[in-house]
Amino acid sequence: MITSDKLDKPDWLSTIFQVKGAVLSMILPRILFFCILTAALTFIYLQGLPIYLEKLGDLTTNVIYNLILGLLIVFRTNTSYERFWEGRKAWGGIVVNIRNLAQEILIGITTSTEKEIQGKKQALNLLLAFAIATKLHLRGDQVNDRLEALVEPEQVAQLKDSKNRPLDIQFWLRTYLHQQLKLKNFGDAQLNMTTGMLNNLTDSVSGCERILTTPIPITYRVYLKRLILIYCFGLPFRLVPEMTWWAIPIVAVVSFLLLGVEEVARELENPFGFDVNDLPLDELCDVIEGNLERVSSLHGQTKELASVS
């Protein structure tokens, strides 16, 4: 369910002063370091002492240096956001395919015995278990109580020893559907449709694994960090002779811009963690659980109406 708070547009002023999710606390020590460096250089300059490495400040006005630095920062940010968005699309595919699978299982599979009814309920539990197992798999977490409650006791032991829990659960779902086909509780066309949905679930998990196991190349990250460090280190040598003490706030603002953008890119690089800037995987699993409960409720109402008529 989409609540009103998700539809409200954030207030401009409150967003500026928002602390949660901001990167200022992460980069503040580095900003303070460059401010202290600027203050020390200003004091030395006002005392009439020579400032060594003064030519280093010329890099901050060099066109080629600024062009390369700007291009690398833009590319770094775009790459990280693309990874974030690809992760969100993959989880969107998980939500959609689980919704459709739940409806096909509830409506398409006929049941006549209590055992078959329980088997259908267990299949729906496996759909939710798939989402939770995917979340745990991407975060490197162990099997938790919520996942254990959704599977059979013998399956719990298998999941604890498994290296890819979503794949195991998908296999159990596929096995269940083929069993229903052999029992003639399920048609060939329905099996083909649900098999495609299961394949889409696997594709979504594989997409998330691709993001998780393919980090930004270390050479690229190190190179960009060094360029930012050289720029922020050289900026005080450029500004102090012209602005003296006013160079401190200027250095603070410029270092905030450069370090902040780079930190934002680092935050978005892996969207499956627990940080506020990561994808809300717990909420997405809750959404899936709510969808399954709603589909089951609608199916129950439909059966009651059919029996009355």
mmCIF file of C-alpha atoms in Angstrom:
data_model
loop_
_atom_site.group_PDB
_atom_site.id
_atom_site.type_symbol
_atom_site.label_atom_id
_atom_site.label_comp_id
_atom_site.label_asym_id
_atom_site.label_seq_id
_atom_site.Cartn_x
_atom_site.Cartn_y
_atom_site.Cartn_z
ATOM 1 C CA MET A 1 0.000 0.000 0.000
ATOM 2 C CA ILE A 2 1.285 3.434 -0.982
ATOM 3 C CA THR A 3 0.805 5.747 1.964
ATOM 4 C CA SER A 4 0.316 9.503 1.793
ATOM 5 C CA ASP A 5 3.752 10.225 3.243
ATOM 6 C CA LYS A 6 5.346 8.560 0.214
ATOM 7 C CA LEU A 7 3.327 10.791 -2.106
ATOM 8 C CA ASP A 8 4.118 14.052 -0.311
ATOM 9 C CA LYS A 9 6.816 16.171 -1.870
ATOM 10 C CA PRO A 10 9.665 16.869 0.544
ATOM 11 C CA ASP A 11 9.916 20.375 1.922
ATOM 12 C CA TRP A 12 12.826 22.276 0.390
ATOM 13 C CA LEU A 13 14.027 23.896 3.605
ATOM 14 C CA SER A 14 13.729 20.802 5.778
ATOM 15 C CA THR A 15 15.597 18.774 3.156
ATOM 16 C CA ILE A 16 18.554 21.165 3.355
ATOM 17 C CA PHE A 17 18.940 20.632 7.102
ATOM 18 C CA GLN A 18 18.149 16.913 7.046
ATOM 19 C CA VAL A 19 20.786 14.863 8.840
ATOM 20 C CA LYS A 20 19.517 11.338 8.182
ATOM 21 C CA GLY A 21 20.938 10.075 4.914
ATOM 22 C CA ALA A 22 23.271 13.030 4.455
ATOM 23 C CA VAL A 23 26.994 12.496 3.904
ATOM 24 C CA LEU A 24 28.232 15.501 5.893
ATOM 25 C CA SER A 25 29.012 13.469 9.001
ATOM 26 C CA MET A 26 31.087 11.059 6.910
ATOM 27 C CA ILE A 27 33.223 13.688 5.206
ATOM 28 C CA LEU A 28 33.392 16.228 8.043
ATOM 29 C CA PRO A 29 36.777 14.996 9.388
ATOM 30 C CA ARG A 30 38.319 15.444 5.940
ATOM 31 C CA ILE A 31 36.802 18.914 5.565
ATOM 32 C CA LEU A 32 38.178 19.916 8.973
ATOM 33 C CA PHE A 33 41.614 18.660 7.972
ATOM 34 C CA PHE A 34 41.717 20.922 4.914
ATOM 35 C CA CYS A 35 40.356 23.866 6.951
ATOM 36 C CA ILE A 36 43.086 23.397 9.567
ATOM 37 C CA LEU A 37 45.673 23.199 6.789
ATOM 38 C CA THR A 38 44.332 26.447 5.328
ATOM 39 C CA ALA A 39 44.407 28.162 8.723
ATOM 40 C CA ALA A 40 48.002 27.045 9.281
ATOM 41 C CA LEU A 41 49.072 28.332 5.869
ATOM 42 C CA THR A 42 47.293 31.622 6.493
ATOM 43 C CA PHE A 43 49.100 32.086 9.795
ATOM 44 C CA ILE A 44 52.453 31.319 8.157
ATOM 45 C CA TYR A 45 51.716 33.709 5.301
ATOM 46 C CA LEU A 46 50.721 36.576 7.617
ATOM 47 C CA GLN A 47 53.909 36.066 9.591
ATOM 48 C CA GLY A 48 55.853 36.802 6.414
ATOM 49 C CA LEU A 49 57.272 33.294 6.216
ATOM 50 C CA PRO A 50 57.571 31.549 2.839
ATOM 51 C CA ILE A 51 54.843 29.109 1.778
ATOM 52 C CA TYR A 52 56.386 26.145 0.048
ATOM 53 C CA LEU A 53 54.559 24.174 -2.653
ATOM 54 C CA GLU A 54 52.865 27.412 -3.734
ATOM 55 C CA LYS A 55 52.944 26.256 -7.368
ATOM 56 C CA LEU A 56 50.740 23.325 -6.353
ATOM 57 C CA GLY A 57 47.839 25.764 -6.153
ATOM 58 C CA ASP A 58 48.108 26.434 -9.881
ATOM 59 C CA LEU A 59 46.617 22.989 -10.516
ATOM 60 C CA THR A 60 43.263 24.230 -9.228
ATOM 61 C CA THR A 61 43.021 26.648 -12.165
ATOM 62 C CA ASN A 62 44.463 24.273 -14.758
ATOM 63 C CA VAL A 63 41.840 23.606 -17.450
ATOM 64 C CA ILE A 64 42.955 20.052 -18.236
ATOM 65 C CA TYR A 65 43.094 19.057 -14.555
ATOM 66 C CA ASN A 66 39.626 20.498 -13.863
ATOM 67 C CA LEU A 67 38.198 18.868 -16.978
ATOM 68 C CA ILE A 68 39.520 15.411 -16.065
ATOM 69 C CA LEU A 69 38.400 15.767 -12.446
ATOM 70 C CA GLY A 70 34.911 16.873 -13.471
ATOM 71 C CA LEU A 71 34.480 14.065 -15.995
ATOM 72 C CA LEU A 72 35.619 11.427 -13.522
ATOM 73 C CA ILE A 73 33.277 12.683 -10.789
ATOM 74 C CA VAL A 74 30.296 12.726 -13.164
ATOM 75 C CA PHE A 75 31.119 9.254 -14.453
ATOM 76 C CA ARG A 76 31.567 7.933 -10.908
ATOM 77 C CA THR A 77 28.222 9.325 -9.782
ATOM 78 C CA ASN A 78 26.335 8.109 -12.848
ATOM 79 C CA THR A 79 27.834 4.637 -12.556
ATOM 80 C CA SER A 80 26.866 4.314 -8.899
ATOM 81 C CA TYR A 81 23.324 5.563 -9.474
ATOM 82 C CA GLU A 82 22.928 3.181 -12.392
ATOM 83 C CA ARG A 83 23.852 0.306 -10.084
ATOM 84 C CA PHE A 84 21.318 1.562 -7.518
ATOM 85 C CA TRP A 85 18.570 1.820 -10.142
ATOM 86 C CA GLU A 86 19.377 -1.579 -11.643
ATOM 87 C CA GLY A 87 19.019 -3.088 -8.173
ATOM 88 C CA ARG A 88 15.657 -1.395 -7.708
ATOM 89 C CA LYS A 89 14.405 -2.640 -11.072
ATOM 90 C CA ALA A 90 15.515 -6.162 -10.205
ATOM 91 C CA TRP A 91 13.539 -6.045 -6.964
ATOM 92 C CA GLY A 92 10.593 -4.579 -8.828
ATOM 93 C CA GLY A 93 10.705 -7.674 -11.028
ATOM 94 C CA ILE A 94 10.721 -9.882 -7.935
ATOM 95 C CA VAL A 95 7.637 -8.134 -6.542
ATOM 96 C CA VAL A 96 5.705 -8.322 -9.830
ATOM 97 C CA ASN A 97 6.523 -11.953 -10.584
ATOM 98 C CA ILE A 98 5.675 -13.108 -7.067
ATOM 99 C CA ARG A 99 2.315 -11.323 -7.338
ATOM 100 C CA ASN A 100 1.540 -13.056 -10.619
ATOM 101 C CA LEU A 101 2.777 -16.448 -9.434
ATOM 102 C CA ALA A 102 0.607 -16.265 -6.329
ATOM 103 C CA GLN A 103 -2.486 -15.645 -8.423
ATOM 104 C CA GLU A 104 -1.670 -18.428 -10.875
ATOM 105 C CA ILE A 105 -1.030 -20.909 -8.072
ATOM 106 C CA LEU A 106 -4.207 -20.015 -6.188
ATOM 107 C CA ILE A 107 -6.507 -19.909 -9.190
ATOM 108 C CA GLY A 108 -4.862 -22.300 -11.609
ATOM 109 C CA ILE A 109 -4.134 -25.279 -9.351
ATOM 110 C CA THR A 110 -7.187 -27.335 -8.414
ATOM 111 C CA THR A 111 -7.290 -28.965 -4.985
ATOM 112 C CA SER A 112 -9.583 -31.664 -3.693
ATOM 113 C CA THR A 113 -7.890 -32.974 -0.556
ATOM 114 C CA GLU A 114 -6.609 -31.331 2.592
ATOM 115 C CA LYS A 115 -3.068 -32.374 1.678
ATOM 116 C CA GLU A 116 -3.325 -30.561 -1.652
ATOM 117 C CA ILE A 117 -4.703 -27.463 0.054
ATOM 118 C CA GLN A 118 -1.791 -27.454 2.486
ATOM 119 C CA GLY A 119 0.593 -27.944 -0.417
ATOM 120 C CA LYS A 120 -0.784 -24.842 -2.113
ATOM 121 C CA LYS A 121 -0.410 -22.818 1.086
ATOM 122 C CA GLN A 122 3.162 -24.008 1.426
ATOM 123 C CA ALA A 123 3.859 -22.925 -2.158
ATOM 124 C CA LEU A 124 2.646 -19.428 -1.288
ATOM 125 C CA ASN A 125 4.912 -19.462 1.763
ATOM 126 C CA LEU A 126 7.805 -20.384 -0.514
ATOM 127 C CA LEU A 127 7.116 -17.284 -2.607
ATOM 128 C CA LEU A 128 7.578 -15.066 0.421
ATOM 129 C CA ALA A 129 10.514 -17.207 1.531
ATOM 130 C CA PHE A 130 12.134 -16.568 -1.853
ATOM 131 C CA ALA A 131 12.027 -12.790 -1.316
ATOM 132 C CA ILE A 132 13.363 -13.030 2.240
ATOM 133 C CA ALA A 133 16.067 -15.491 1.195
ATOM 134 C CA THR A 134 17.102 -13.146 -1.608
ATOM 135 C CA LYS A 135 17.424 -10.274 0.853
ATOM 136 C CA LEU A 136 19.527 -12.380 3.227
ATOM 137 C CA HIS A 137 21.606 -13.718 0.341
ATOM 138 C CA LEU A 138 22.479 -10.233 -0.903
ATOM 139 C CA ARG A 139 23.336 -9.030 2.600
ATOM 140 C CA GLY A 140 25.373 -12.102 3.497
ATOM 141 C CA ASP A 141 23.095 -12.876 6.452
ATOM 142 C CA GLN A 142 22.251 -16.288 7.848
ATOM 143 C CA VAL A 143 18.828 -17.935 7.891
ATOM 144 C CA ASN A 144 16.605 -16.049 10.337
ATOM 145 C CA ASP A 145 13.442 -16.972 12.252
ATOM 146 C CA ARG A 146 11.175 -15.359 9.679
ATOM 147 C CA LEU A 147 12.554 -17.550 6.911
ATOM 148 C CA GLU A 148 12.514 -20.694 9.055
ATOM 149 C CA ALA A 149 8.799 -20.190 9.772
ATOM 150 C CA LEU A 150 7.980 -20.280 6.054
ATOM 151 C CA VAL A 151 9.631 -23.579 5.092
ATOM 152 C CA GLU A 152 9.505 -27.176 6.243
ATOM 153 C CA PRO A 153 11.902 -28.323 9.005
ATOM 154 C CA GLU A 154 13.939 -30.464 6.606
ATOM 155 C CA GLN A 155 14.204 -27.523 4.227
ATOM 156 C CA VAL A 156 15.605 -25.313 6.992
ATOM 157 C CA ALA A 157 18.656 -27.552 7.296
ATOM 158 C CA GLN A 158 19.189 -27.435 3.531
ATOM 159 C CA LEU A 159 18.945 -23.642 3.486
ATOM 160 C CA LYS A 160 21.465 -23.282 6.294
ATOM 161 C CA ASP A 161 24.000 -25.300 4.293
ATOM 162 C CA SER A 162 23.144 -23.712 0.943
ATOM 163 C CA LYS A 163 25.361 -21.217 -0.850
ATOM 164 C CA ASN A 164 22.428 -19.860 -2.879
ATOM 165 C CA ARG A 165 19.197 -20.052 -0.897
ATOM 166 C CA PRO A 166 16.970 -18.295 -3.483
ATOM 167 C CA LEU A 167 17.983 -20.911 -6.072
ATOM 168 C CA ASP A 168 16.994 -23.733 -3.712
ATOM 169 C CA ILE A 169 13.586 -22.220 -3.027
ATOM 170 C CA GLN A 170 12.998 -21.607 -6.721
ATOM 171 C CA PHE A 171 13.821 -25.277 -7.366
ATOM 172 C CA TRP A 172 11.269 -26.379 -4.746
ATOM 173 C CA LEU A 173 8.619 -24.173 -6.357
ATOM 174 C CA ARG A 174 9.396 -25.564 -9.796
ATOM 175 C CA THR A 175 9.221 -29.118 -8.424
ATOM 176 C CA TYR A 176 5.822 -28.404 -6.860
ATOM 177 C CA LEU A 177 4.409 -27.063 -10.134
ATOM 178 C CA HIS A 178 5.624 -30.095 -12.094
ATOM 179 C CA GLN A 179 4.100 -32.396 -9.481
ATOM 180 C CA GLN A 180 0.761 -30.653 -9.912
ATOM 181 C CA LEU A 181 1.037 -31.132 -13.668
ATOM 182 C CA LYS A 182 1.591 -34.877 -13.202
ATOM 183 C CA LEU A 183 -1.429 -34.997 -10.875
ATOM 184 C CA LYS A 184 -3.412 -33.148 -13.568
ATOM 185 C CA ASN A 185 -4.171 -30.311 -11.173
ATOM 186 C CA PHE A 186 -2.361 -27.940 -13.491
ATOM 187 C CA GLY A 187 -2.360 -27.410 -17.267
ATOM 188 C CA ASP A 188 0.562 -27.311 -19.694
ATOM 189 C CA ALA A 189 -0.144 -23.721 -20.686
ATOM 190 C CA GLN A 190 -0.254 -22.639 -17.040
ATOM 191 C CA LEU A 191 2.986 -24.468 -16.351
ATOM 192 C CA ASN A 192 4.694 -22.676 -19.225
ATOM 193 C CA MET A 193 3.458 -19.340 -17.901
ATOM 194 C CA THR A 194 4.561 -19.939 -14.337
ATOM 195 C CA THR A 195 7.889 -21.365 -15.506
ATOM 196 C CA GLY A 196 8.539 -18.074 -17.287
ATOM 197 C CA MET A 197 7.800 -16.198 -14.073
ATOM 198 C CA LEU A 198 10.185 -18.430 -12.124
ATOM 199 C CA ASN A 199 12.845 -17.794 -14.737
ATOM 200 C CA ASN A 200 12.240 -14.057 -14.329
ATOM 201 C CA LEU A 201 12.789 -14.403 -10.579
ATOM 202 C CA THR A 202 16.100 -16.099 -11.256
ATOM 203 C CA ASP A 203 17.059 -13.334 -13.680
ATOM 204 C CA SER A 204 16.280 -10.706 -11.042
ATOM 205 C CA VAL A 205 18.430 -12.426 -8.427
ATOM 206 C CA SER A 206 21.227 -12.853 -10.966
ATOM 207 C CA GLY A 207 21.047 -9.130 -11.754
ATOM 208 C CA CYS A 208 21.430 -8.286 -8.076
ATOM 209 C CA GLU A 209 24.347 -10.706 -7.762
ATOM 210 C CA ARG A 210 25.998 -9.068 -10.758
ATOM 211 C CA ILE A 211 25.858 -5.701 -9.012
ATOM 212 C CA LEU A 212 27.097 -7.163 -5.743
ATOM 213 C CA THR A 213 30.000 -9.110 -7.207
ATOM 214 C CA THR A 214 31.176 -6.466 -9.679
ATOM 215 C CA PRO A 215 32.528 -3.516 -7.678
ATOM 216 C CA ILE A 216 33.822 -0.324 -9.195
ATOM 217 C CA PRO A 217 37.406 -1.075 -10.330
ATOM 218 C CA ILE A 218 39.848 -0.234 -7.546
ATOM 219 C CA THR A 219 42.184 1.574 -9.959
ATOM 220 C CA TYR A 220 39.422 3.968 -10.944
ATOM 221 C CA ARG A 221 38.374 4.660 -7.359
ATOM 222 C CA VAL A 222 41.938 5.236 -6.179
ATOM 223 C CA TYR A 223 42.697 7.539 -9.105
ATOM 224 C CA LEU A 224 39.638 9.705 -8.469
ATOM 225 C CA LYS A 225 40.329 9.952 -4.738
ATOM 226 C CA ARG A 226 43.909 11.022 -5.424
ATOM 227 C CA LEU A 227 42.780 13.713 -7.859
ATOM 228 C CA ILE A 228 40.338 15.095 -5.272
ATOM 229 C CA LEU A 229 43.005 14.950 -2.572
ATOM 230 C CA ILE A 230 45.520 16.845 -4.732
ATOM 231 C CA TYR A 231 42.914 19.479 -5.610
ATOM 232 C CA CYS A 232 41.768 20.056 -2.020
ATOM 233 C CA PHE A 233 45.367 20.056 -0.799
ATOM 234 C CA GLY A 234 46.490 22.552 -3.414
ATOM 235 C CA LEU A 235 43.520 24.902 -3.109
ATOM 236 C CA PRO A 236 44.759 26.630 0.107
ATOM 237 C CA PHE A 237 48.109 27.438 -1.569
ATOM 238 C CA ARG A 238 46.134 29.172 -4.319
ATOM 239 C CA LEU A 239 43.678 31.099 -2.134
ATOM 240 C CA VAL A 240 45.678 32.101 0.970
ATOM 241 C CA PRO A 241 47.885 34.751 -0.733
ATOM 242 C CA GLU A 242 44.789 36.446 -2.159
ATOM 243 C CA MET A 243 42.162 35.974 0.568
ATOM 244 C CA THR A 244 44.068 35.162 3.792
ATOM 245 C CA TRP A 245 41.520 34.117 6.476
ATOM 246 C CA TRP A 246 38.617 34.141 4.002
ATOM 247 C CA ALA A 247 40.260 31.199 2.302
ATOM 248 C CA ILE A 248 39.104 28.919 5.137
ATOM 249 C CA PRO A 249 35.342 29.010 4.356
ATOM 250 C CA ILE A 250 36.052 28.810 0.630
ATOM 251 C CA VAL A 251 38.172 25.697 1.104
ATOM 252 C CA ALA A 252 35.469 24.222 3.363
ATOM 253 C CA VAL A 253 32.772 24.728 0.707
ATOM 254 C CA VAL A 254 34.867 23.421 -2.188
ATOM 255 C CA SER A 255 36.058 20.360 -0.263
ATOM 256 C CA PHE A 256 32.463 19.717 0.830
ATOM 257 C CA LEU A 257 31.354 19.723 -2.815
ATOM 258 C CA LEU A 258 34.073 17.422 -4.104
ATOM 259 C CA LEU A 259 34.227 15.034 -1.164
ATOM 260 C CA GLY A 260 30.438 15.010 -0.816
ATOM 261 C CA VAL A 261 29.756 14.018 -4.412
ATOM 262 C CA GLU A 262 32.355 11.259 -4.227
ATOM 263 C CA GLU A 263 30.870 10.005 -0.939
ATOM 264 C CA VAL A 264 27.351 10.000 -2.407
ATOM 265 C CA ALA A 265 28.632 7.801 -5.234
ATOM 266 C CA ARG A 266 30.221 5.449 -2.701
ATOM 267 C CA GLU A 267 26.964 5.244 -0.739
ATOM 268 C CA LEU A 268 24.991 4.194 -3.830
ATOM 269 C CA GLU A 269 27.583 1.719 -5.062
ATOM 270 C CA ASN A 270 26.118 -1.232 -3.133
ATOM 271 C CA PRO A 271 22.339 -0.716 -2.714
ATOM 272 C CA PHE A 272 21.637 -3.891 -0.738
ATOM 273 C CA GLY A 273 23.015 -2.977 2.690
ATOM 274 C CA PHE A 274 21.442 -1.516 5.822
ATOM 275 C CA ASP A 275 22.242 2.183 5.335
ATOM 276 C CA VAL A 276 19.478 4.732 4.921
ATOM 277 C CA ASN A 277 20.595 5.324 1.327
ATOM 278 C CA ASP A 278 20.310 1.630 0.437
ATOM 279 C CA LEU A 279 17.231 -0.029 -1.009
ATOM 280 C CA PRO A 280 14.488 -0.696 1.591
ATOM 281 C CA LEU A 281 14.625 -4.473 1.228
ATOM 282 C CA ASP A 282 12.786 -5.087 4.507
ATOM 283 C CA GLU A 283 9.900 -2.890 3.345
ATOM 284 C CA LEU A 284 9.807 -4.616 -0.041
ATOM 285 C CA CYS A 285 9.529 -8.003 1.680
ATOM 286 C CA ASP A 286 6.686 -6.614 3.805
ATOM 287 C CA VAL A 287 4.966 -5.405 0.623
ATOM 288 C CA ILE A 288 5.272 -8.883 -0.888
ATOM 289 C CA GLU A 289 3.835 -10.436 2.272
ATOM 290 C CA GLY A 290 0.901 -8.020 2.166
ATOM 291 C CA ASN A 291 0.303 -8.826 -1.507
ATOM 292 C CA LEU A 292 0.224 -12.557 -0.793
ATOM 293 C CA GLU A 293 -2.210 -12.078 2.079
ATOM 294 C CA ARG A 294 -4.465 -9.938 -0.122
ATOM 295 C CA VAL A 295 -4.439 -12.426 -2.995
ATOM 296 C CA SER A 296 -5.268 -15.266 -0.585
ATOM 297 C CA SER A 297 -8.112 -13.204 0.864
ATOM 298 C CA LEU A 298 -9.558 -12.438 -2.567
ATOM 299 C CA HIS A 299 -9.301 -16.113 -3.548
ATOM 300 C CA GLY A 300 -11.154 -17.120 -0.389
ATOM 301 C CA GLN A 301 -13.920 -14.600 -1.091
ATOM 302 C CA THR A 302 -14.235 -15.866 -4.655
ATOM 303 C CA LYS A 303 -14.587 -19.462 -3.484
ATOM 304 C CA GLU A 304 -17.269 -18.466 -0.982
ATOM 305 C CA LEU A 305 -19.272 -16.643 -3.639
ATOM 306 C CA ALA A 306 -18.936 -19.593 -6.001
ATOM 307 C CA SER A 307 -20.175 -22.020 -3.363
ATOM 308 C CA VAL A 308 -23.172 -19.811 -2.526
ATOM 309 C CA SER A 309 -24.201 -19.417 -6.154
#
